[in-house]
PDB file of C-alpha atoms in Angstrom:
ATOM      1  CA  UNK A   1     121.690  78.249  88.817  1.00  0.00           C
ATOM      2  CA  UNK A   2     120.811  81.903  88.759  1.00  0.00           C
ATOM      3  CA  UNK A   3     117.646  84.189  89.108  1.00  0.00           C
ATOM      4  CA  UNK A   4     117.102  86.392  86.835  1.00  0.00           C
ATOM      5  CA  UNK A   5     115.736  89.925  87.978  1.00  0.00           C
ATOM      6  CA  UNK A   6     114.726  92.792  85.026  1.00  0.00           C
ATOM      7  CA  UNK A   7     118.052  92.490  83.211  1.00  0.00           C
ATOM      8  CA  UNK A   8     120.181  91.412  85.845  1.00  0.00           C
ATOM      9  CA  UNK A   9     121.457  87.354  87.079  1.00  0.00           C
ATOM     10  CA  UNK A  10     121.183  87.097  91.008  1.00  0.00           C
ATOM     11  CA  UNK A  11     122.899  83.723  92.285  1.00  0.00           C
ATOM     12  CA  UNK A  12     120.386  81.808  94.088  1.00  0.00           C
ATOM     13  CA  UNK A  13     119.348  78.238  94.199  1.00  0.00           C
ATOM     14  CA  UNK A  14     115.915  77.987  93.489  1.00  0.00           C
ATOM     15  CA  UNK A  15     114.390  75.207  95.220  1.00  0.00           C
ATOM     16  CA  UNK A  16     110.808  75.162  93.425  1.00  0.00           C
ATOM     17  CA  UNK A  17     111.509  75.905  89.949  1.00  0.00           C
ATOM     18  CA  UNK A  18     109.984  79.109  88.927  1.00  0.00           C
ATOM     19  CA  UNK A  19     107.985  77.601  85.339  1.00  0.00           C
ATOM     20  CA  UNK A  20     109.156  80.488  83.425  1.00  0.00           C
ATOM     21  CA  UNK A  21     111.821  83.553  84.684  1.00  0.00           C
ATOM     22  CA  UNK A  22     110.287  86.055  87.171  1.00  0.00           C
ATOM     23  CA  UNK A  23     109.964  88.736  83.996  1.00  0.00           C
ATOM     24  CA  UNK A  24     108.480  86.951  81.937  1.00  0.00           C
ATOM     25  CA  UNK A  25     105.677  84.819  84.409  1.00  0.00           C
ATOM     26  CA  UNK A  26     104.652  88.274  85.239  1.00  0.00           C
ATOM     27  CA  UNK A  27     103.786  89.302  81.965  1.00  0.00           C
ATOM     28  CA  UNK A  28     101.555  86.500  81.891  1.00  0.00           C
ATOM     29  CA  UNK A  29     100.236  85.670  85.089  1.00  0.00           C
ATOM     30  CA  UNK A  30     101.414  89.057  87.351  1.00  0.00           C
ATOM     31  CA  UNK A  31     102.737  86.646  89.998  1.00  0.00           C
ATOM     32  CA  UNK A  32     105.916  84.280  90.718  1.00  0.00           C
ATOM     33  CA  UNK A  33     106.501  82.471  94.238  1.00  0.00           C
ATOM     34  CA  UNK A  34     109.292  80.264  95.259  1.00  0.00           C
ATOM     35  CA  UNK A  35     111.460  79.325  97.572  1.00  0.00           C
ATOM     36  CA  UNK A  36     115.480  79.937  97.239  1.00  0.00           C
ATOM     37  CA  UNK A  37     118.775  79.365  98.530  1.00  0.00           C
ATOM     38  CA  UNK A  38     120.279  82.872  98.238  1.00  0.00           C
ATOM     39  CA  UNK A  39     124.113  83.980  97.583  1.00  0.00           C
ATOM     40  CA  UNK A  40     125.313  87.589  97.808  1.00  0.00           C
ATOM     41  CA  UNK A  41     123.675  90.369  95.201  1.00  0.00           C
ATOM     42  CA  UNK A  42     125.044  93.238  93.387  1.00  0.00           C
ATOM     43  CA  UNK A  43     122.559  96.143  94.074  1.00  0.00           C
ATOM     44  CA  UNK A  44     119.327  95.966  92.328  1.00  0.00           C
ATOM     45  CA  UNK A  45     115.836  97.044  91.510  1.00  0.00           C
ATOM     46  CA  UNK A  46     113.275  95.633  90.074  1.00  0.00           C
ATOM     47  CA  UNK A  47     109.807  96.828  87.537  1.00  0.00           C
ATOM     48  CA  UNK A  48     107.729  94.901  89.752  1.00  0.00           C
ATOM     49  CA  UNK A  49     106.838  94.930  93.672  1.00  0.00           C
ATOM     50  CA  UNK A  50     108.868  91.731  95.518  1.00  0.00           C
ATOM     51  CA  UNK A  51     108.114  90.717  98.984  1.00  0.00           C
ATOM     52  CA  UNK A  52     110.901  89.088 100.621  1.00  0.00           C
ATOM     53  CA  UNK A  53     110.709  86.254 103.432  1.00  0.00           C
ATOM     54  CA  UNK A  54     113.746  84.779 105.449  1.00  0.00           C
ATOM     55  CA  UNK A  55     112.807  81.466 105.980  1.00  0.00           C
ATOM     56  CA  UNK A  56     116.468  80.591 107.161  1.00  0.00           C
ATOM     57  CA  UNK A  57     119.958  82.138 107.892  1.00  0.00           C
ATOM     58  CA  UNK A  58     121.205  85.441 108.412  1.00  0.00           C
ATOM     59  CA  UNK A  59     122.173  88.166 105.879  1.00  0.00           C
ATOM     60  CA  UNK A  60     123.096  92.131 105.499  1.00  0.00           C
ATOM     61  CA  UNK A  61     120.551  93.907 103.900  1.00  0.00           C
ATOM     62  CA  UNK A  62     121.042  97.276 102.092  1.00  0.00           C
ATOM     63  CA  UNK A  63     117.661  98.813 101.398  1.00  0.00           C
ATOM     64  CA  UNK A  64     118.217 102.270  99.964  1.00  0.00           C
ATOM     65  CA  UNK A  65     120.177 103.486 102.698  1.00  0.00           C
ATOM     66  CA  UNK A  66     119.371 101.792 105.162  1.00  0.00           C
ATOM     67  CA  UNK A  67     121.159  98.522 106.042  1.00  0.00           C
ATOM     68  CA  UNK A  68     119.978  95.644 108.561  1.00  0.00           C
ATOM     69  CA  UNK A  69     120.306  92.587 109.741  1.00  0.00           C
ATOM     70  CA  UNK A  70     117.617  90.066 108.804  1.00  0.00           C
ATOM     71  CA  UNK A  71     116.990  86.142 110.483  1.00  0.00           C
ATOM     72  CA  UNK A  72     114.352  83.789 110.354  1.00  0.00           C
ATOM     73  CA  UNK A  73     110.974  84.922 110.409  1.00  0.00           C
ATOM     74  CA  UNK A  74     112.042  88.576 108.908  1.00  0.00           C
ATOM     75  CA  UNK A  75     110.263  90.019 105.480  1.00  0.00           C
ATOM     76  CA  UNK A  76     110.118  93.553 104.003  1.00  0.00           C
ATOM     77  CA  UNK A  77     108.905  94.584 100.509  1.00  0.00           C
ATOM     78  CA  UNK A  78     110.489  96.642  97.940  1.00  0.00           C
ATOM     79  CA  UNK A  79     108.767  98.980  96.054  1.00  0.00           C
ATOM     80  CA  UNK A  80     109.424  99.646  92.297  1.00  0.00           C
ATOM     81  CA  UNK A  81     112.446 101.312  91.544  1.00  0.00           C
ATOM     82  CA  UNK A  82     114.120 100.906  94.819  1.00  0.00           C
ATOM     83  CA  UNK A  83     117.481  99.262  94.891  1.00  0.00           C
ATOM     84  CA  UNK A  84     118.617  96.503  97.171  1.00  0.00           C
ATOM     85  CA  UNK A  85     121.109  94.021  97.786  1.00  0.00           C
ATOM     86  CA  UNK A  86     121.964  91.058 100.226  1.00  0.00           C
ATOM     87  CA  UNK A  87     125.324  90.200 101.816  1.00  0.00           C
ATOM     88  CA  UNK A  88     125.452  86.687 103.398  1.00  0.00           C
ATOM     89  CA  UNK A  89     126.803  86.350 107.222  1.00  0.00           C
ATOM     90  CA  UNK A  90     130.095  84.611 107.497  1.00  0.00           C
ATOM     91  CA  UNK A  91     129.670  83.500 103.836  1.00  0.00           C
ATOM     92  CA  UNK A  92     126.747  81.044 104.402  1.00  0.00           C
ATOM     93  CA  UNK A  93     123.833  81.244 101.934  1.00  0.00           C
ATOM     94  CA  UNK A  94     120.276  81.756 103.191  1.00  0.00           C
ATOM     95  CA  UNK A  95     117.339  80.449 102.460  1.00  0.00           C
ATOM     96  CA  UNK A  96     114.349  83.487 101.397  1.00  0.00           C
ATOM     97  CA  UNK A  97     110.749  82.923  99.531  1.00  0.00           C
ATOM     98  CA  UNK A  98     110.142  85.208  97.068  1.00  0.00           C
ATOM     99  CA  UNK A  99     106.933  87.037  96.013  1.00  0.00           C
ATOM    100  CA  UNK A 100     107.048  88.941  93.007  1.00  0.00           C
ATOM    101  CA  UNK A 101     103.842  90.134  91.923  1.00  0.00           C
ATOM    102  CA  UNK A 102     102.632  93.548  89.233  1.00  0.00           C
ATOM    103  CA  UNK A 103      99.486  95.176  91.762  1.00  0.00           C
ATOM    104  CA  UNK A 104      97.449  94.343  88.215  1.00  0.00           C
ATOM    105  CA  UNK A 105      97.153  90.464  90.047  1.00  0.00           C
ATOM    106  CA  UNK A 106      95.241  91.818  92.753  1.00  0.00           C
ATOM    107  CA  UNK A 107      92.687  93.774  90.769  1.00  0.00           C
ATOM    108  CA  UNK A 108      93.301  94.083  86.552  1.00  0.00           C
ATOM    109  CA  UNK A 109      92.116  98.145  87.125  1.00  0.00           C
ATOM    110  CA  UNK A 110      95.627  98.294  88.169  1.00  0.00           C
ATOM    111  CA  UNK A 111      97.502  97.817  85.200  1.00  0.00           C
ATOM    112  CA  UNK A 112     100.054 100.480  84.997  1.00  0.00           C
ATOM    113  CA  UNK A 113     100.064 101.272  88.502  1.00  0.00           C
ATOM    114  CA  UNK A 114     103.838 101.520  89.515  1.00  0.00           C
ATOM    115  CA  UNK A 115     103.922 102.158  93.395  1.00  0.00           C
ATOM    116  CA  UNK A 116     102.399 100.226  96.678  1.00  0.00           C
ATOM    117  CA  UNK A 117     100.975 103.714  97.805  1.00  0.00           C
ATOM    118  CA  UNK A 118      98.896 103.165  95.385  1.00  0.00           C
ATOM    119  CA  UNK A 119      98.026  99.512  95.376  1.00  0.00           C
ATOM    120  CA  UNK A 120      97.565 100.263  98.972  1.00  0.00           C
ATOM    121  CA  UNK A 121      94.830 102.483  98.585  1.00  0.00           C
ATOM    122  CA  UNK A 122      92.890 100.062  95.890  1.00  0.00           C
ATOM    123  CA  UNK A 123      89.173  99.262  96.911  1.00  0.00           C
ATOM    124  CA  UNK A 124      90.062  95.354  97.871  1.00  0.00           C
ATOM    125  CA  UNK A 125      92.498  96.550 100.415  1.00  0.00           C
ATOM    126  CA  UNK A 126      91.334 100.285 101.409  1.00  0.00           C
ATOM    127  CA  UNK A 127      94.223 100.794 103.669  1.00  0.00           C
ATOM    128  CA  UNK A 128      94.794 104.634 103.382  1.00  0.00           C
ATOM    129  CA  UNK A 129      97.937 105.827 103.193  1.00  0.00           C
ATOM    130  CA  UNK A 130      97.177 108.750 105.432  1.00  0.00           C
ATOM    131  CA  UNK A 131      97.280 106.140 108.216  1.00  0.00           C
ATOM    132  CA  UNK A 132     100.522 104.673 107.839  1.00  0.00           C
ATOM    133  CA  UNK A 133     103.354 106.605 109.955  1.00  0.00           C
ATOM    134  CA  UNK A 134     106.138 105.712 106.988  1.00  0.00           C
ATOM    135  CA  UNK A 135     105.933 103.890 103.740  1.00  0.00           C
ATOM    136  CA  UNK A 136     106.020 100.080 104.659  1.00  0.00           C
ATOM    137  CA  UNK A 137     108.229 100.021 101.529  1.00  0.00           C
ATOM    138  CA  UNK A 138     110.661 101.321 104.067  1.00  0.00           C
ATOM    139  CA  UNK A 139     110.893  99.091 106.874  1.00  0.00           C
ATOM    140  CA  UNK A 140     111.203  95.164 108.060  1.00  0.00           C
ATOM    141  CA  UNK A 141     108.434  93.429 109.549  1.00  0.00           C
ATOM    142  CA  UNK A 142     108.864  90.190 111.744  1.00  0.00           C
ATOM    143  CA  UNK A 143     106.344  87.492 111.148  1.00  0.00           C
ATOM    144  CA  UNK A 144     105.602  86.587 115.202  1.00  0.00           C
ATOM    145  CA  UNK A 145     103.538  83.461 114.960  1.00  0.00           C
ATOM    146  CA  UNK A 146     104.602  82.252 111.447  1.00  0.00           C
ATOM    147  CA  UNK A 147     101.339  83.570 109.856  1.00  0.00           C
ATOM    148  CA  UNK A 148     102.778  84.815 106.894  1.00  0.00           C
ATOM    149  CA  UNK A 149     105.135  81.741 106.280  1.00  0.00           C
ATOM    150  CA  UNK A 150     102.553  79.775 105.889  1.00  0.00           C
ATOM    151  CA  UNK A 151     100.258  82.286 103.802  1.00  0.00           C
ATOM    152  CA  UNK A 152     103.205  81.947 101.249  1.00  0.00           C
ATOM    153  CA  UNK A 153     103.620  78.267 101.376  1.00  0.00           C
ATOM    154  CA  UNK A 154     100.579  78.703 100.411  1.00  0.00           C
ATOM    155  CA  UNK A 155     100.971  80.639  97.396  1.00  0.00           C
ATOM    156  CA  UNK A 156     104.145  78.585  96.157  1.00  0.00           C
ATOM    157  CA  UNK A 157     101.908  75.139  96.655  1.00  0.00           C
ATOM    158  CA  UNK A 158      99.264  76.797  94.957  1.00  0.00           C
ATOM    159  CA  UNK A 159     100.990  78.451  91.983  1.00  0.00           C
ATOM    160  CA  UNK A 160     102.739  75.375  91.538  1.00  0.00           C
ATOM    161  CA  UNK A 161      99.903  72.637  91.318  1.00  0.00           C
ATOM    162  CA  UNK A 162      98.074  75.011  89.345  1.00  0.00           C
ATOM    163  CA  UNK A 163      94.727  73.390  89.956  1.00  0.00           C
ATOM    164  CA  UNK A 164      91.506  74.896  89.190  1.00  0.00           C
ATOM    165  CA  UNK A 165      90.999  78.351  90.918  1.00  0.00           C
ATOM    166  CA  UNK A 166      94.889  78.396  91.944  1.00  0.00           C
ATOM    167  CA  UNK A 167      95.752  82.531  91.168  1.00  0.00           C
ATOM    168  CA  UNK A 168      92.438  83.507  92.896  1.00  0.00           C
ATOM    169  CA  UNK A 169      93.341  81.407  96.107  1.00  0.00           C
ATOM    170  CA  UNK A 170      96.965  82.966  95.609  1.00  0.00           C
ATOM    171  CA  UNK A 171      95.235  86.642  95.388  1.00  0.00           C
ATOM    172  CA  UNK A 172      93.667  85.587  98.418  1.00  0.00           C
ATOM    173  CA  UNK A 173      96.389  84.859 100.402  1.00  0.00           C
ATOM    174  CA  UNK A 174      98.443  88.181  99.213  1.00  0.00           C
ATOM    175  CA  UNK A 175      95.124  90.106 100.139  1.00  0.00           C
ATOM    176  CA  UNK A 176      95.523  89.148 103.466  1.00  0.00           C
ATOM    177  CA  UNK A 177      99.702  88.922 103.848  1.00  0.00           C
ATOM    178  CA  UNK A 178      99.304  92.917 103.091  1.00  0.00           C
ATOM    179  CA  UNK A 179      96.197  93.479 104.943  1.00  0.00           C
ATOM    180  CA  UNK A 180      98.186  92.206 108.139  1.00  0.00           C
ATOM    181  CA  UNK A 181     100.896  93.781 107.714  1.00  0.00           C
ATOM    182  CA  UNK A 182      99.594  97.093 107.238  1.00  0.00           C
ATOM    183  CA  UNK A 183      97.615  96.746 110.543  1.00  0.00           C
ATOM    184  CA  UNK A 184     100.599  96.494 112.485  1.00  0.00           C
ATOM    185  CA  UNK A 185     101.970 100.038 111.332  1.00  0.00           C
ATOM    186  CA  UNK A 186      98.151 101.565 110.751  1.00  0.00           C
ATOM    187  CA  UNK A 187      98.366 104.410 113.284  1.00  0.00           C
ATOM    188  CA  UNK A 188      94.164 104.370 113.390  1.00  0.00           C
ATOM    189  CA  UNK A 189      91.709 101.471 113.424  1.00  0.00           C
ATOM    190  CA  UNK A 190      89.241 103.755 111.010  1.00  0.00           C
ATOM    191  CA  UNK A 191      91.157 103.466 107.858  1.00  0.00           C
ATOM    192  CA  UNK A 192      89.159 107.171 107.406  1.00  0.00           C
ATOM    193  CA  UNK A 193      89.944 109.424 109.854  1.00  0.00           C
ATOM    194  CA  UNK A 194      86.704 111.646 110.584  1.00  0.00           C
ATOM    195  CA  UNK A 195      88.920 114.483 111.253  1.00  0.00           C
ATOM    196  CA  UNK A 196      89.654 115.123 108.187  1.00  0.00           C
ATOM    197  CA  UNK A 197      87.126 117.179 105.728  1.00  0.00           C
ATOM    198  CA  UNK A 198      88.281 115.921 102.826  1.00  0.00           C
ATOM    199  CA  UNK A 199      88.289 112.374 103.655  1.00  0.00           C
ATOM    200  CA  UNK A 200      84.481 112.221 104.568  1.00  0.00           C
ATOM    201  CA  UNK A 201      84.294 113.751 101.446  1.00  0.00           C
ATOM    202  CA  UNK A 202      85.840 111.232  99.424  1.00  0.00           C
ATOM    203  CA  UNK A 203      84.425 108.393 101.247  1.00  0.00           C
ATOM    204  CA  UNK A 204      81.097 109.905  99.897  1.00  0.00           C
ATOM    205  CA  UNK A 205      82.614 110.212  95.972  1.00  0.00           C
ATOM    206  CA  UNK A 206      84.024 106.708  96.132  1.00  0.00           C
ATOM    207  CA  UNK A 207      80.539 105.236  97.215  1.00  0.00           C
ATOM    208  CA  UNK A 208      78.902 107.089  94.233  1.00  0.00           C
ATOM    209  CA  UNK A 209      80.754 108.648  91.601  1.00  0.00           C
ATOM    210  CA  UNK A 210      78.049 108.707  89.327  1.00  0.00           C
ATOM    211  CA  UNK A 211      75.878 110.564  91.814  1.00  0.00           C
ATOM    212  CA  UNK A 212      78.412 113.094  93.187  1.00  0.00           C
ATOM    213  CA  UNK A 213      77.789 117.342  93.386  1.00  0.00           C
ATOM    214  CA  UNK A 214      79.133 120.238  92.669  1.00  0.00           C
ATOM    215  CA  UNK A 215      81.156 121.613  94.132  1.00  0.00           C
ATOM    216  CA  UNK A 216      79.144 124.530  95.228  1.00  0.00           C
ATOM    217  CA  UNK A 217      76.174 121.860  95.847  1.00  0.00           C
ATOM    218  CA  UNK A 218      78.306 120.396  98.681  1.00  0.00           C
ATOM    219  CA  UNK A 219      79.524 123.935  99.682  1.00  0.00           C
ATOM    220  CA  UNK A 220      75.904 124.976 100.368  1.00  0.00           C
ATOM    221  CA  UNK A 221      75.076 121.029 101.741  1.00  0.00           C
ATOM    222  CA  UNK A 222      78.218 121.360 104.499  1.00  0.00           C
ATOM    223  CA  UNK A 223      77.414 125.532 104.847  1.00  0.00           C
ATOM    224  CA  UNK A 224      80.826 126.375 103.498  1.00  0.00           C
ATOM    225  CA  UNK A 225      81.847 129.199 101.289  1.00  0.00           C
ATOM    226  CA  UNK A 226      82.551 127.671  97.734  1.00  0.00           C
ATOM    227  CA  UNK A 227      85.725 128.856  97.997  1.00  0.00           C
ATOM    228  CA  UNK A 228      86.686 127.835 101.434  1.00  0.00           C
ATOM    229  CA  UNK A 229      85.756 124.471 100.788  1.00  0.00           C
ATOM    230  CA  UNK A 230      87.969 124.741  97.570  1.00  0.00           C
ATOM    231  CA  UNK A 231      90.973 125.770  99.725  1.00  0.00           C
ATOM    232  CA  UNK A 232      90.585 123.214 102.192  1.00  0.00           C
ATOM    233  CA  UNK A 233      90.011 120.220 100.099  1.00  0.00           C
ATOM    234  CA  UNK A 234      93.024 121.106  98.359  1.00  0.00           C
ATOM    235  CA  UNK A 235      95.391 121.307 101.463  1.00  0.00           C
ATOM    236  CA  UNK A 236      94.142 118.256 102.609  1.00  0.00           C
ATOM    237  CA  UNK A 237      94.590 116.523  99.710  1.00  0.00           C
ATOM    238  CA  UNK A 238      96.997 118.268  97.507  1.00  0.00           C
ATOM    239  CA  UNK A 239      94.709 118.536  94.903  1.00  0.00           C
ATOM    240  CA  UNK A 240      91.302 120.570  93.497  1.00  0.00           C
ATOM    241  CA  UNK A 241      87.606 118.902  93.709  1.00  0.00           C
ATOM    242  CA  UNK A 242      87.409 118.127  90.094  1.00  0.00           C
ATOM    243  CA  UNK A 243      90.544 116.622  89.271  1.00  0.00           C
ATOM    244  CA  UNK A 244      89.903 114.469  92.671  1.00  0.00           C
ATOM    245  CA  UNK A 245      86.336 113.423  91.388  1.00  0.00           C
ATOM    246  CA  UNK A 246      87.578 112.715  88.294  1.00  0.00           C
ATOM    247  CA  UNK A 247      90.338 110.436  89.337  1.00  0.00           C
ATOM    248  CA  UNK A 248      87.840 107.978  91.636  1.00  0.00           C
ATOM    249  CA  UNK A 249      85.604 108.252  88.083  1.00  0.00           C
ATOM    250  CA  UNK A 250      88.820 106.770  85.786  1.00  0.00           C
ATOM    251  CA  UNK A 251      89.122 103.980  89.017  1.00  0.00           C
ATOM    252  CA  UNK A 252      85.861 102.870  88.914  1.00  0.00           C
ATOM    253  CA  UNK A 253      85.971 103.065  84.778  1.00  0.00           C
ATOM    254  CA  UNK A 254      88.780 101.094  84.881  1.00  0.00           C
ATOM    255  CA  UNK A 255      87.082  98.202  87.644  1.00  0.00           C
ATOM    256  CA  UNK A 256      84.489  98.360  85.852  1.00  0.00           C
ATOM    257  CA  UNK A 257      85.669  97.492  82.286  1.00  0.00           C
ATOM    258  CA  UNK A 258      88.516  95.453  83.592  1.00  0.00           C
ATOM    259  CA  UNK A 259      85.902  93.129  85.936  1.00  0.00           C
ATOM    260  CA  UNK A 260      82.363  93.304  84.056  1.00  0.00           C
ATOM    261  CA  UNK A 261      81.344  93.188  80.270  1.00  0.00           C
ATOM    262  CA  UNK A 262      79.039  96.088  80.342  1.00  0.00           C
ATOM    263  CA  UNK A 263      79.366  98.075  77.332  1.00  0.00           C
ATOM    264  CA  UNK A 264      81.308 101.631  77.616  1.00  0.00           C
ATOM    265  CA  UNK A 265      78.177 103.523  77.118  1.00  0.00           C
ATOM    266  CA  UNK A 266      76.970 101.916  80.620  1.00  0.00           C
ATOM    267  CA  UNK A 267      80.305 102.269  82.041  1.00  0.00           C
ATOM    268  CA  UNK A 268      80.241 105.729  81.115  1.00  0.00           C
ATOM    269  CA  UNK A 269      76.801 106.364  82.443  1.00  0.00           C
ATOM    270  CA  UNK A 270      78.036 104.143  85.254  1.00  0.00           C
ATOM    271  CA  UNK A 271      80.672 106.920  86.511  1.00  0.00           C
ATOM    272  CA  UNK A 272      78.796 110.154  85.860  1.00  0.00           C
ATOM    273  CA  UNK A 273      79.307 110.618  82.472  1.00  0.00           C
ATOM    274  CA  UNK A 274      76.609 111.529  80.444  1.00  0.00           C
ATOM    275  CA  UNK A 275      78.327 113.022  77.476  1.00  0.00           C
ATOM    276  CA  UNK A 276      80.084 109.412  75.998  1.00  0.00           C
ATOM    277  CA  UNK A 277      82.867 111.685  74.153  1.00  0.00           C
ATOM    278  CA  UNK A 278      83.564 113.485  77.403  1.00  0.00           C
ATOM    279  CA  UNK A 279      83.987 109.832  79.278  1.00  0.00           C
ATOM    280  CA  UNK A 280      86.408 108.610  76.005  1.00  0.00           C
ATOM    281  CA  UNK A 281      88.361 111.896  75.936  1.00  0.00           C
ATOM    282  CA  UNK A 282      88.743 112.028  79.893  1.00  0.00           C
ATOM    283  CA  UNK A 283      89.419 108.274  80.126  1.00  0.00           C
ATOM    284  CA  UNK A 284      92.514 108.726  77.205  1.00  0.00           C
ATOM    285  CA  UNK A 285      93.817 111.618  79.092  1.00  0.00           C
ATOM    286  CA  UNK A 286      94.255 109.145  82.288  1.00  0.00           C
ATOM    287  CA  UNK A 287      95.046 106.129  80.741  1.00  0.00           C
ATOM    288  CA  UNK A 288      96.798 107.042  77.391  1.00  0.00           C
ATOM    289  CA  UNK A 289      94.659 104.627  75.379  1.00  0.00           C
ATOM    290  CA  UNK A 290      90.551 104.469  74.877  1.00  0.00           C
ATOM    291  CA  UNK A 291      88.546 102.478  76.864  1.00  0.00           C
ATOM    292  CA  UNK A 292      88.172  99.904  74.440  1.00  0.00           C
ATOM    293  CA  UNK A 293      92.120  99.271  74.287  1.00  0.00           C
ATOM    294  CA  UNK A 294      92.250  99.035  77.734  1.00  0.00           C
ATOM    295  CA  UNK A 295      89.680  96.825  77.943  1.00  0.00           C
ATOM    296  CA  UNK A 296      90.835  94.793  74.873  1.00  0.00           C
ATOM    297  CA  UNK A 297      94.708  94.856  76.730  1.00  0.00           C
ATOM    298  CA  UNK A 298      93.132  93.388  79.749  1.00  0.00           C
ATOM    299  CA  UNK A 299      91.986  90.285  78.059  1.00  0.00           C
ATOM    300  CA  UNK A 300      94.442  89.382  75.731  1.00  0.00           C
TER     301      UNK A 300
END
């Protein structure tokens, strides 16, 4: 049989049936895991992230353009958008477990989020990007004492007894599969580096959003000029004060409506917003719908 990947059939052998194809699980549950006996590929990408494990064999692998290698014990992920293709060595299949999963199955606030940056950077994981030396999009890892083997075994047993509590144990497992990895590449063991202004800064909007000052408050506060603080937050960052501050308030907005049943009003008040047509107008800007779309979208 085939495996069938956003418009395209990929020979494979899947040894765990998948209960639905990969497009269409994720649709409903954001996540598909299984085990399968791979053929050759014509290039492809994928409108999901897939994390890729060689349980067995050796293949080419062309990963945008870079090619490799791969044996036992070898895994990479590919990000969304980013073509890839296998070639088997000496025309034996191999055997791979694949984990395709939307970043909306590790926290709902992430529906429409299209990149592991990022996921990365989500408040269940907090591994900052400004840590990691390359994107691990980019690169193959090499699971050393079969950790993350059995972290997916995990997920396929999981996913496919479908007992009570199974996607949050599989959520679980993910969690930690990334955490890991990213540890190996992290280039500091504070995920926020105190050298960097705008990071304490951040750090401090993140924690209370709903709380956070003016600019020229926190100009005064750190005995900046209001306009050299402006400057340097955005070379740091790439972008101004407000348009930072208002991004971590549309996060938490989103975590908050996606993860509680408080009503918008609170959420509203919840993220600094004391003006509840400011919060809807701001919020549909981000988002594209209101709050109580997104909410409503969430839930079915």
């Amino acid at each position: 049989m085939s495996v069938y990947y956003c418009g395209q059939t990929v020979p494979g052998k899947v040894k765990n049936q998948p209960r639905n194809l990969p497009d269409h699980i994720l649709a409903n549950e954001s996540i598909q895991v299984y085990a399968v006996e791979q053929d050759d590929t014509a290039l492809h990408s994928h409108e999901f992230l897939e994390l890729a494990y060689v349980v067995d064999g050796k293949v080419e692998h062309t990963f945008g353009d870079n090619r490799s290698i791969l044996q036992a014990g070898d895994y990479f992920i590919v990000d969304y958008g980013v073509a890839h293709r296998y070639r088997c060595m000496q025309g034996d299949s191999f055997e791979l477990i694949n984990c395709l999963f939307l970043p909306q199955f590790i926290d709902r606030s992430l529906t429409g989020c299209n990149s592991m940056r990022t996921l990365l950077n989500n408040y269940l994981i907090r591994m900052s990007p400004d840590n990691l030396p390359a994107a691990p999009t980019n690169r193959v890892f090499h699971d050393e004492d079969g950790t993350v083997r059995q972290l997916l075994q995990e997920m396929i047993e999981e996913t496919d007894a479908q007992q009570q509590g199974y996607l949050e144990l599989a959520r679980c497992d993910l969690i930690k599969i990334l955490l890991l990895t990213m540890r190996r590449i992290c280039t500091a063991p504070n995920p926020l580096p105190a050298g960097k202004l705008s990071r304490r800064i951040a750090l401090r909007l993140e924690k209370d959003c709903a709380n956070a000052p003016t600019l020229s408050a926190l100009a005064e506060e750190l005995h900046f000029s209001v306009s050299y603080l402006s400057n340097r937050f955005r070379e740091e960052t790439g972008t101004t004060y407000t348009a930072f501050l208002q991004q971590v308030r549309m996060e938490n907005a989103c975590r908050l409506l996606a993860n509680t049943d408080r009503s918008v009003g609170e959420v509203a008040a919840l993220c600094g917003y004391q003006d509840i047509k400011s919060f809807y107008a701001v919020f549909r800007q981000h988002m594209g719908v209101p709050p109580g779309q997104f909410r409503h979208s969430l839930r079915g």
